[in-house]
PDB file of C-alpha atoms in Angstrom:
ATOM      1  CA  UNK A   1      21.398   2.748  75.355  1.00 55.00           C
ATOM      2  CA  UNK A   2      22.504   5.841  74.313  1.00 80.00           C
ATOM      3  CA  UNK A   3      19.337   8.023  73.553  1.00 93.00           C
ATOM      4  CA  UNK A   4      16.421   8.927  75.279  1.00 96.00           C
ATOM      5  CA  UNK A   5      14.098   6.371  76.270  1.00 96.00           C
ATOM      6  CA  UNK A   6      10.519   6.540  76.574  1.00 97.00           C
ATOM      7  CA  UNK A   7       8.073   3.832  77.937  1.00 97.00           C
ATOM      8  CA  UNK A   8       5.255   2.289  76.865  1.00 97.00           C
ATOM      9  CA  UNK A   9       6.056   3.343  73.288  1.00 96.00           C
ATOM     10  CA  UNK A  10       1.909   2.689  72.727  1.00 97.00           C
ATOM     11  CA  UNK A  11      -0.499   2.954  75.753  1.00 97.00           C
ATOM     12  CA  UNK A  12      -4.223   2.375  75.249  1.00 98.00           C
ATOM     13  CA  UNK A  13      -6.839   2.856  78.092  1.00 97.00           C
ATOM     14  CA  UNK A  14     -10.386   3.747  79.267  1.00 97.00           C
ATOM     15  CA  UNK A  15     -10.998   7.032  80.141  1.00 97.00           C
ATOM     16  CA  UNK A  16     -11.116   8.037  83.756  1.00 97.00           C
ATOM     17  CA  UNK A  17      -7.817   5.615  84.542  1.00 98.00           C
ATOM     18  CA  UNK A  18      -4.722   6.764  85.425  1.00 98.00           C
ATOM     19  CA  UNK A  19      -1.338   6.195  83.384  1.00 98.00           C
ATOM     20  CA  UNK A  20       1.966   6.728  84.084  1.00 98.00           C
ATOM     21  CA  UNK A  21       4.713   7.293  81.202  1.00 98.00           C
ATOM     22  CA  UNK A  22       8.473   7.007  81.828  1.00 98.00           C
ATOM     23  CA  UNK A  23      11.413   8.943  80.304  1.00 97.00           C
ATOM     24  CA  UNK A  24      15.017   8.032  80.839  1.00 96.00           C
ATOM     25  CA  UNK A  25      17.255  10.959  79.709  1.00 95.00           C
ATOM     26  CA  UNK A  26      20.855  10.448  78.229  1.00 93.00           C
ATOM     27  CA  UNK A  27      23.222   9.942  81.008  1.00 90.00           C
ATOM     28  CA  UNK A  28      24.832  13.314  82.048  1.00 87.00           C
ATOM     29  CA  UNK A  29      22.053  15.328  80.647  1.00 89.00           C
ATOM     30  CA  UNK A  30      20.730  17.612  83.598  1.00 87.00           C
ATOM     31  CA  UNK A  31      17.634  18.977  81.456  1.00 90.00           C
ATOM     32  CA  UNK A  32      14.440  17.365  80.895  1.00 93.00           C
ATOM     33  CA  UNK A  33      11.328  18.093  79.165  1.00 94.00           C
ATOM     34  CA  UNK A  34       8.109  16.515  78.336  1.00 97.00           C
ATOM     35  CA  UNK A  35       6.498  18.158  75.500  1.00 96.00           C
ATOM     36  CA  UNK A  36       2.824  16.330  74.052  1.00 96.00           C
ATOM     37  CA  UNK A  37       2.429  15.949  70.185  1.00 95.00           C
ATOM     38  CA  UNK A  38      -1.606  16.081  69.383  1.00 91.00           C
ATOM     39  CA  UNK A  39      -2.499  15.234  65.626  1.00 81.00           C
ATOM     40  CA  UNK A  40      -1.981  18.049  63.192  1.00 67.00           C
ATOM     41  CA  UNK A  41       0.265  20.097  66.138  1.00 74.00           C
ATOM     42  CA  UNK A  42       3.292  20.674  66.833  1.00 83.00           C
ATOM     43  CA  UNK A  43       4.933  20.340  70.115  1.00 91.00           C
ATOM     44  CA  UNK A  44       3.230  21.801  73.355  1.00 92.00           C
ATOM     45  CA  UNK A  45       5.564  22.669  75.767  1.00 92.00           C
ATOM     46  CA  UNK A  46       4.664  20.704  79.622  1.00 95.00           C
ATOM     47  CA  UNK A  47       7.403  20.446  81.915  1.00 94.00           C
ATOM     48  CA  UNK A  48      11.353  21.163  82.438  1.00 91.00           C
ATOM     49  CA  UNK A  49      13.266  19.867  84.886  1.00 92.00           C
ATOM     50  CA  UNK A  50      16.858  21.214  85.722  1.00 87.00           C
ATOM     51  CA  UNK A  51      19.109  19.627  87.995  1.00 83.00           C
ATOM     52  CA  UNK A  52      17.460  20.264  91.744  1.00 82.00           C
ATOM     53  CA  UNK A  53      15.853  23.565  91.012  1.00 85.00           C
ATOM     54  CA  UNK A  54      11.942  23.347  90.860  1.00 88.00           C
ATOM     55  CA  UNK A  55      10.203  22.510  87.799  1.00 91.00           C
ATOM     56  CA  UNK A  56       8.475  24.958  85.606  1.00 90.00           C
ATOM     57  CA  UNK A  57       5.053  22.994  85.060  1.00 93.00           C
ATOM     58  CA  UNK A  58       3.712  26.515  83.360  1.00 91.00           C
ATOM     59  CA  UNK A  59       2.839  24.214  80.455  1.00 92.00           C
ATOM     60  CA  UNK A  60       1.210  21.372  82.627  1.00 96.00           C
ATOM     61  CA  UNK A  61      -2.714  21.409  80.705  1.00 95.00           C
ATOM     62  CA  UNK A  62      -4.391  20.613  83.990  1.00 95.00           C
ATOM     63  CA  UNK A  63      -3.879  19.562  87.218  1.00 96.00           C
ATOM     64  CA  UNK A  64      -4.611  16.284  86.488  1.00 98.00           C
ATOM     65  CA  UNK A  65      -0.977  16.152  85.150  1.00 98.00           C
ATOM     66  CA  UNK A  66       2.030  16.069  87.303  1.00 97.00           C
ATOM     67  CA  UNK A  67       5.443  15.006  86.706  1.00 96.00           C
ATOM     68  CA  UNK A  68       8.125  14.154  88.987  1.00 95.00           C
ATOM     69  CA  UNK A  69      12.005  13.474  88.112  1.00 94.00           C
ATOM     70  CA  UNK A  70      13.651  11.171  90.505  1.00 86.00           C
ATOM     71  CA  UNK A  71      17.476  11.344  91.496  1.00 82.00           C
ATOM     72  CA  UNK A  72      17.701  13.654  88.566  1.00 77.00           C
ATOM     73  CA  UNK A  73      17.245  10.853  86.160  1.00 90.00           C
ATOM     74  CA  UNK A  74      14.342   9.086  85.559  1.00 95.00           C
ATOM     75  CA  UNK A  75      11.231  11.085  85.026  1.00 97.00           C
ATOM     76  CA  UNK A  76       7.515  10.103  85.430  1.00 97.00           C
ATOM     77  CA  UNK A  77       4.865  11.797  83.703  1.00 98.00           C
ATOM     78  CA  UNK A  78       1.479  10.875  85.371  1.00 98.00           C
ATOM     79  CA  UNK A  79      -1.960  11.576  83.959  1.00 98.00           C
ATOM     80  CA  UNK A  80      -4.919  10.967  86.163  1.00 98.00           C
ATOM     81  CA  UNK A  81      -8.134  10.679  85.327  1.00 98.00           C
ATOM     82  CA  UNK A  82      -7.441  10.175  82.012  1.00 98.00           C
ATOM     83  CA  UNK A  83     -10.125  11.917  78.915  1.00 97.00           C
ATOM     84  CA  UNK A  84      -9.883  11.845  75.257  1.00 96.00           C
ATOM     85  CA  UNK A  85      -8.463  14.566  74.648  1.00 95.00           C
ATOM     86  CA  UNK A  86      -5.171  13.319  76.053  1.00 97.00           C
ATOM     87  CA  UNK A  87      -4.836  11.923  73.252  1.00 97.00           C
ATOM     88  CA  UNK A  88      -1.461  12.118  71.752  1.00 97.00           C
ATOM     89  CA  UNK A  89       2.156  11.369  71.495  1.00 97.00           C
ATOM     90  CA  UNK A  90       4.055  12.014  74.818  1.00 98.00           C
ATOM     91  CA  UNK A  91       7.765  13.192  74.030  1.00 97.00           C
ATOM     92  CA  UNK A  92      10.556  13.448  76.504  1.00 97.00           C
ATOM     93  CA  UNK A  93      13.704  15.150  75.634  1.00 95.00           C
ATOM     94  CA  UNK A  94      17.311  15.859  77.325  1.00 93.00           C
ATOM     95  CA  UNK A  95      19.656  18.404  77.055  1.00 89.00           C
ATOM     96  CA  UNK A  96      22.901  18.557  78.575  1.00 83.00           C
ATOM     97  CA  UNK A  97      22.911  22.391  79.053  1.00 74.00           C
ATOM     98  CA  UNK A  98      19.333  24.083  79.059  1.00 68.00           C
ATOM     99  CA  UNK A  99      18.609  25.809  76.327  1.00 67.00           C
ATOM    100  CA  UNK A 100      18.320  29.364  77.113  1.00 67.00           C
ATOM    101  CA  UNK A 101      18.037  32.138  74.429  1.00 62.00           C
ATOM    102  CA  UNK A 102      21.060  32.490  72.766  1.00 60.00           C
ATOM    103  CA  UNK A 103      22.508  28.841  74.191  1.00 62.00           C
ATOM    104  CA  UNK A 104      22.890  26.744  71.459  1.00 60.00           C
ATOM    105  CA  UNK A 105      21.534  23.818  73.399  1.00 75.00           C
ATOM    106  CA  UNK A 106      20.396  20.906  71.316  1.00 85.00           C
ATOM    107  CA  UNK A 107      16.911  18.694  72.666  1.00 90.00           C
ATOM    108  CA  UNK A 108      17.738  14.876  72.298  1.00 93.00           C
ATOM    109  CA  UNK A 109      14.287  13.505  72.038  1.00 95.00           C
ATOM    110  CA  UNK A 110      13.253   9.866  72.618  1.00 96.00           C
ATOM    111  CA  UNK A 111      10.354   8.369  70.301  1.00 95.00           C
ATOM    112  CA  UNK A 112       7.252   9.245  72.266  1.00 96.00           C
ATOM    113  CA  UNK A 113       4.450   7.320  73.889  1.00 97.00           C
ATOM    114  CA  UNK A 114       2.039   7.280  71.805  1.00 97.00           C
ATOM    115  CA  UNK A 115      -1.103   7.674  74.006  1.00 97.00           C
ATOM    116  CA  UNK A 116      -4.718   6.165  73.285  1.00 97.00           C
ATOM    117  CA  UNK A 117      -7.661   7.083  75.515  1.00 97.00           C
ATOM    118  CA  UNK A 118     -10.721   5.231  74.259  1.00 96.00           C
TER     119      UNK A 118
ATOM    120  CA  UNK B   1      -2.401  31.674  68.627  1.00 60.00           C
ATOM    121  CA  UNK B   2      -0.033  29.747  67.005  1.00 70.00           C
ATOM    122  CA  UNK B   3       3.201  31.723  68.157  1.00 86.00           C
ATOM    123  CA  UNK B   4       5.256  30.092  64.740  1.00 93.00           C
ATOM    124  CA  UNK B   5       3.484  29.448  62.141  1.00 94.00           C
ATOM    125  CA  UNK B   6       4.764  27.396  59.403  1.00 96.00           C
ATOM    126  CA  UNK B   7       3.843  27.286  55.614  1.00 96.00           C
ATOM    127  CA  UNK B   8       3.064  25.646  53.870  1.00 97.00           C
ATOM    128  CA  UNK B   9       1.718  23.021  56.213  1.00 94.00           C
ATOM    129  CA  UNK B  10       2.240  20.103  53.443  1.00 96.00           C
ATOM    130  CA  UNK B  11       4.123  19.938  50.200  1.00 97.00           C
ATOM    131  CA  UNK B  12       4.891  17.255  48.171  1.00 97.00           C
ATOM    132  CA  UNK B  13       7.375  17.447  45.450  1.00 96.00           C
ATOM    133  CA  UNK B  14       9.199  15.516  42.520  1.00 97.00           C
ATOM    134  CA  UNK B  15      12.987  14.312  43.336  1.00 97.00           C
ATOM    135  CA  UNK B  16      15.056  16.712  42.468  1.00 97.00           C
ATOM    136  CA  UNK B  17      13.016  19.564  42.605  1.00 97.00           C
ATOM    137  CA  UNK B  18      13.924  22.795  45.037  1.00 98.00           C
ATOM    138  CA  UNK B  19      11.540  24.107  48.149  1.00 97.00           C
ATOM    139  CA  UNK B  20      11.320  26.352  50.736  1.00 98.00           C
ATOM    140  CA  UNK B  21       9.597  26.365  53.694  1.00 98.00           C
ATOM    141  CA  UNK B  22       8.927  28.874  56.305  1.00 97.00           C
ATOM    142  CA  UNK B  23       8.422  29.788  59.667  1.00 97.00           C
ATOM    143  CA  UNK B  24       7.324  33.442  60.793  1.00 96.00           C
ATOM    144  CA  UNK B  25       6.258  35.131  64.002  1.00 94.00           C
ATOM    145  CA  UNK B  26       5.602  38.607  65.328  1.00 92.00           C
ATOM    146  CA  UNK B  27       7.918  38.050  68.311  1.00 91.00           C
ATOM    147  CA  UNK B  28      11.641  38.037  67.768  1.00 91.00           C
ATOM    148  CA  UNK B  29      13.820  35.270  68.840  1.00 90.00           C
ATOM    149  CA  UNK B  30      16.511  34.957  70.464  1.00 87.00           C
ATOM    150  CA  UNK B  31      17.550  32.055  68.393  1.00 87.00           C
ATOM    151  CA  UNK B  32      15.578  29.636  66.198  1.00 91.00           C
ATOM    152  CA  UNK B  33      16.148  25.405  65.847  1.00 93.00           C
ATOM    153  CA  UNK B  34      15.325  23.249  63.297  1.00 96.00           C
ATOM    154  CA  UNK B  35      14.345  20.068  63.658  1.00 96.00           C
ATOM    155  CA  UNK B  36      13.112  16.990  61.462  1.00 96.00           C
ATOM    156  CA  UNK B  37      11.208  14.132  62.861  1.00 95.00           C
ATOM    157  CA  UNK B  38      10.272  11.321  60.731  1.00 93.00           C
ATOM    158  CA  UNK B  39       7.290   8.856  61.805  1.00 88.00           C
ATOM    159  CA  UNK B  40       7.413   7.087  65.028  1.00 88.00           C
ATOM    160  CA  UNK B  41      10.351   8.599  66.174  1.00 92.00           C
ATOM    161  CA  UNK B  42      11.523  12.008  68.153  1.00 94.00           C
ATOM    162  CA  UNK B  43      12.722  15.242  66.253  1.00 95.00           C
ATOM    163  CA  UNK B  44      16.211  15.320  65.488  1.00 95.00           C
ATOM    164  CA  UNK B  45      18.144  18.624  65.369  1.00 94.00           C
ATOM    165  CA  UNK B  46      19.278  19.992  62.137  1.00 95.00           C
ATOM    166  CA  UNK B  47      20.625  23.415  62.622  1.00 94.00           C
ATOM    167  CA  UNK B  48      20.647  25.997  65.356  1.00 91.00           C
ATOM    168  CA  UNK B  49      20.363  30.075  63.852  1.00 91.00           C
ATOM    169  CA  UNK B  50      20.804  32.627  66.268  1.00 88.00           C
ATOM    170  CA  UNK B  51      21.998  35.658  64.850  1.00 90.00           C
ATOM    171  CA  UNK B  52      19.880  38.267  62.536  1.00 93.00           C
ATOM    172  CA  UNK B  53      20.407  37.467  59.049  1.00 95.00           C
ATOM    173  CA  UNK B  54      22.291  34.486  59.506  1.00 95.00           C
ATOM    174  CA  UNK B  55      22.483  31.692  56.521  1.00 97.00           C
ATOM    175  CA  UNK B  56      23.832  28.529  57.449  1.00 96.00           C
ATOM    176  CA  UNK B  57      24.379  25.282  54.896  1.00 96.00           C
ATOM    177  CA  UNK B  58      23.747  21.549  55.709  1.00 94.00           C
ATOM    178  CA  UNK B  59      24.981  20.042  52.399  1.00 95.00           C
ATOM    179  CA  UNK B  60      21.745  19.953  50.101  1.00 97.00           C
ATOM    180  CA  UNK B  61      19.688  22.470  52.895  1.00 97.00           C
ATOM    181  CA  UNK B  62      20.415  26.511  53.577  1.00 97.00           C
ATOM    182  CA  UNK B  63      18.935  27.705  56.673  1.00 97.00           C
ATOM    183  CA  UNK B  64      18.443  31.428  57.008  1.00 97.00           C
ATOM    184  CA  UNK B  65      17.601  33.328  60.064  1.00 96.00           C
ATOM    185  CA  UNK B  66      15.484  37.046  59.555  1.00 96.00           C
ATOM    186  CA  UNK B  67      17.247  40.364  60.171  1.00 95.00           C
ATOM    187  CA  UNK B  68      14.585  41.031  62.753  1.00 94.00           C
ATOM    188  CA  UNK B  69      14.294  37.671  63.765  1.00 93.00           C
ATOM    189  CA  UNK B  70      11.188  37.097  63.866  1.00 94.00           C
ATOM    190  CA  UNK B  71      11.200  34.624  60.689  1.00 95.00           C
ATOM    191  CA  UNK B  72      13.615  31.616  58.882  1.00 97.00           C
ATOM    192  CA  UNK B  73      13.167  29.976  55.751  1.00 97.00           C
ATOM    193  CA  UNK B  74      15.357  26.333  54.956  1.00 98.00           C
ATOM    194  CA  UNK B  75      15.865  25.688  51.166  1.00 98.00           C
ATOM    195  CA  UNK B  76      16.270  21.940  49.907  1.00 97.00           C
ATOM    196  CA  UNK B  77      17.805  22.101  46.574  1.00 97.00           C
ATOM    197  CA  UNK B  78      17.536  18.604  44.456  1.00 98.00           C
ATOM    198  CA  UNK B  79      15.160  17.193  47.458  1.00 97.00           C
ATOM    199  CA  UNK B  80      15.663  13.167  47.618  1.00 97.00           C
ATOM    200  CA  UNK B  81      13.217  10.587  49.160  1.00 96.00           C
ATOM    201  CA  UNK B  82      15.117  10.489  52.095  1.00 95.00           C
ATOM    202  CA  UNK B  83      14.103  14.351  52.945  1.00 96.00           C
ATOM    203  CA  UNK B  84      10.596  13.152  52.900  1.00 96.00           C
ATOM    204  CA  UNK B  85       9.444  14.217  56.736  1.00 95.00           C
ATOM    205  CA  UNK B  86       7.948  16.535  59.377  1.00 95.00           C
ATOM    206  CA  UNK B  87      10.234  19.907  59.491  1.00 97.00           C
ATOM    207  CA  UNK B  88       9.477  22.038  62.696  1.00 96.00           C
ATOM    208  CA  UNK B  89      10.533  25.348  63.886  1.00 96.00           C
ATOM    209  CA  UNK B  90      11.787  26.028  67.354  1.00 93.00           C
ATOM    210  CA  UNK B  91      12.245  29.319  68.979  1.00 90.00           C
ATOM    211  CA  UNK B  92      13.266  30.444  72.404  1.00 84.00           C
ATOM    212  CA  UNK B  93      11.293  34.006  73.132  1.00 80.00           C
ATOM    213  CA  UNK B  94      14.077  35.343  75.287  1.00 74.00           C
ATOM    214  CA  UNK B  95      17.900  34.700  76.478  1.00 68.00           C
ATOM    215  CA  UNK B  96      16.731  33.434  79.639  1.00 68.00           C
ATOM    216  CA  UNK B  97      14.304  31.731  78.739  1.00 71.00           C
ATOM    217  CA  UNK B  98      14.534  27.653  78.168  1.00 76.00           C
ATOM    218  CA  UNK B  99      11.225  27.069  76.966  1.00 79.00           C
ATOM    219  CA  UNK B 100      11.489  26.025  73.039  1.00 85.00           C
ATOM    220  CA  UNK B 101       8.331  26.972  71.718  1.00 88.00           C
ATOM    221  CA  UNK B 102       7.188  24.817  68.278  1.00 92.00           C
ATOM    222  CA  UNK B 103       5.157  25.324  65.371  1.00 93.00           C
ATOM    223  CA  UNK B 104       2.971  22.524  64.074  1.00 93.00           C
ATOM    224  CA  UNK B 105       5.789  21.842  61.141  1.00 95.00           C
ATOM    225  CA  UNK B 106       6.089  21.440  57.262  1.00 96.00           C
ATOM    226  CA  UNK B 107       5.557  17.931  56.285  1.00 95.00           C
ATOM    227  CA  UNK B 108       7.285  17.106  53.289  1.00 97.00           C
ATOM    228  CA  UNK B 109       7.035  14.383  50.937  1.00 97.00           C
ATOM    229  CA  UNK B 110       9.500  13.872  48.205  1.00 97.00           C
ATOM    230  CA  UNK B 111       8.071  11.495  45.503  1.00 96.00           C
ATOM    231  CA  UNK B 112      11.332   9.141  43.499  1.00 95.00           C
TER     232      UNK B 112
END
């Protein structure tokens, strides 16, 4: 397809498993970010990948998070361990330049995983 | 410490009717995004601001970026149904920097 896709679009587990969400960015687009959408929030910032420089995870809640971006493609976004408080829609987005300051970089986002820890 | 925060945090309006919603900070910005998302589905860009007391028009929506900027407002004038959705602010803090930071949105519903 075109646009980002995201997978699972709904997960629902038991706390204290692991899950694993995928993002495939738009073909051509060397940024990446996962951002999480909680109820009521906005977006919180969690990762950016860019090309083959290292990731800033600055916005990674805890190190039971990790993501990892494969051929600089594909990324998975793992959550071990998983609590409640995960909770929330997962969104990936790509950009084709990264957006810095004044770069008028637009985020193509895909349409979440939706994430359900019971 | 919500970095952008957005008012007001719901409205709901009558077809054809005008609003304005904003988004302020203490920081400036280098440049500030809009973005509408409607349920179940990503944001999608509307307009990018990035110079001090810039106005930009989207047909029926003005976007307008503060002198300072460290605010924007967007105007609907004659809001239809199909504006009904979650508007959200982005800002980047810096011109290095490529971390878009969000505030929690406006969500609008427009009522036929």
């Amino acid at each position: 397809g075109a646009g980002v896709s995201q997978s699972p679009s709904n997960k629902v587990t038991e706390k204290g498993k692991d899950v694993e969400l995928r993002c495939d960015p738009i073909s051509g687009h060397t940024a990446l970010y996962w951002y999480r959408q909680s109820l009521g929030q906005g977006l919180e910032f969690l990762i950016y990948f860019q090309g083959n420089s290292a990731p800033d995870k600055s916005g990674l809640p805890s190190d039971r998070f990790s993501a990892e971006r494969t051929g600089g493609s594909v990324s998975t976004l793992t959550i071990q361990r998983t609590q409640q408080e995960d909770s929330a829609v997962y969104l990936c987005a790509s950009s084709y330049l990264p957006y810095r300051g004044r770069n008028t970089g637009e985020l193509f986002f895909g349409e979440g995983s939706r994430l359900t820890v019971l | 410490t919500q970095l952008l925060e957005q008012s007001p945090q719901f409205l709901s309006i009558q077809e054809g009717e005008n609003l304005t919603v904003y988004c302020n900070s203490s920081s400036v910005f280098s440049s500030l995004q809009w973005y509408r998302q409607e349920p179940g589905e990503g944001p999608v860009l509307l307009v990018t601001v990035v110079t001090g007391g810039e106005v930009k028009k989207l047909k029926r929506l003005t976007f307008q970026f503060g002198d300072a900027r460290k605010d924007s407002s967007l105007h609907i004038t004659a809001a239809q149904p199909g504006d009904t959705g979650l508007y959200l602010c982005a800002g980047a803090l810096g011109a290095g920097s490529y971390q878009l930071t969000f505030g929690k949105g406006t969500k609008l519903s427009v009522i036929p």
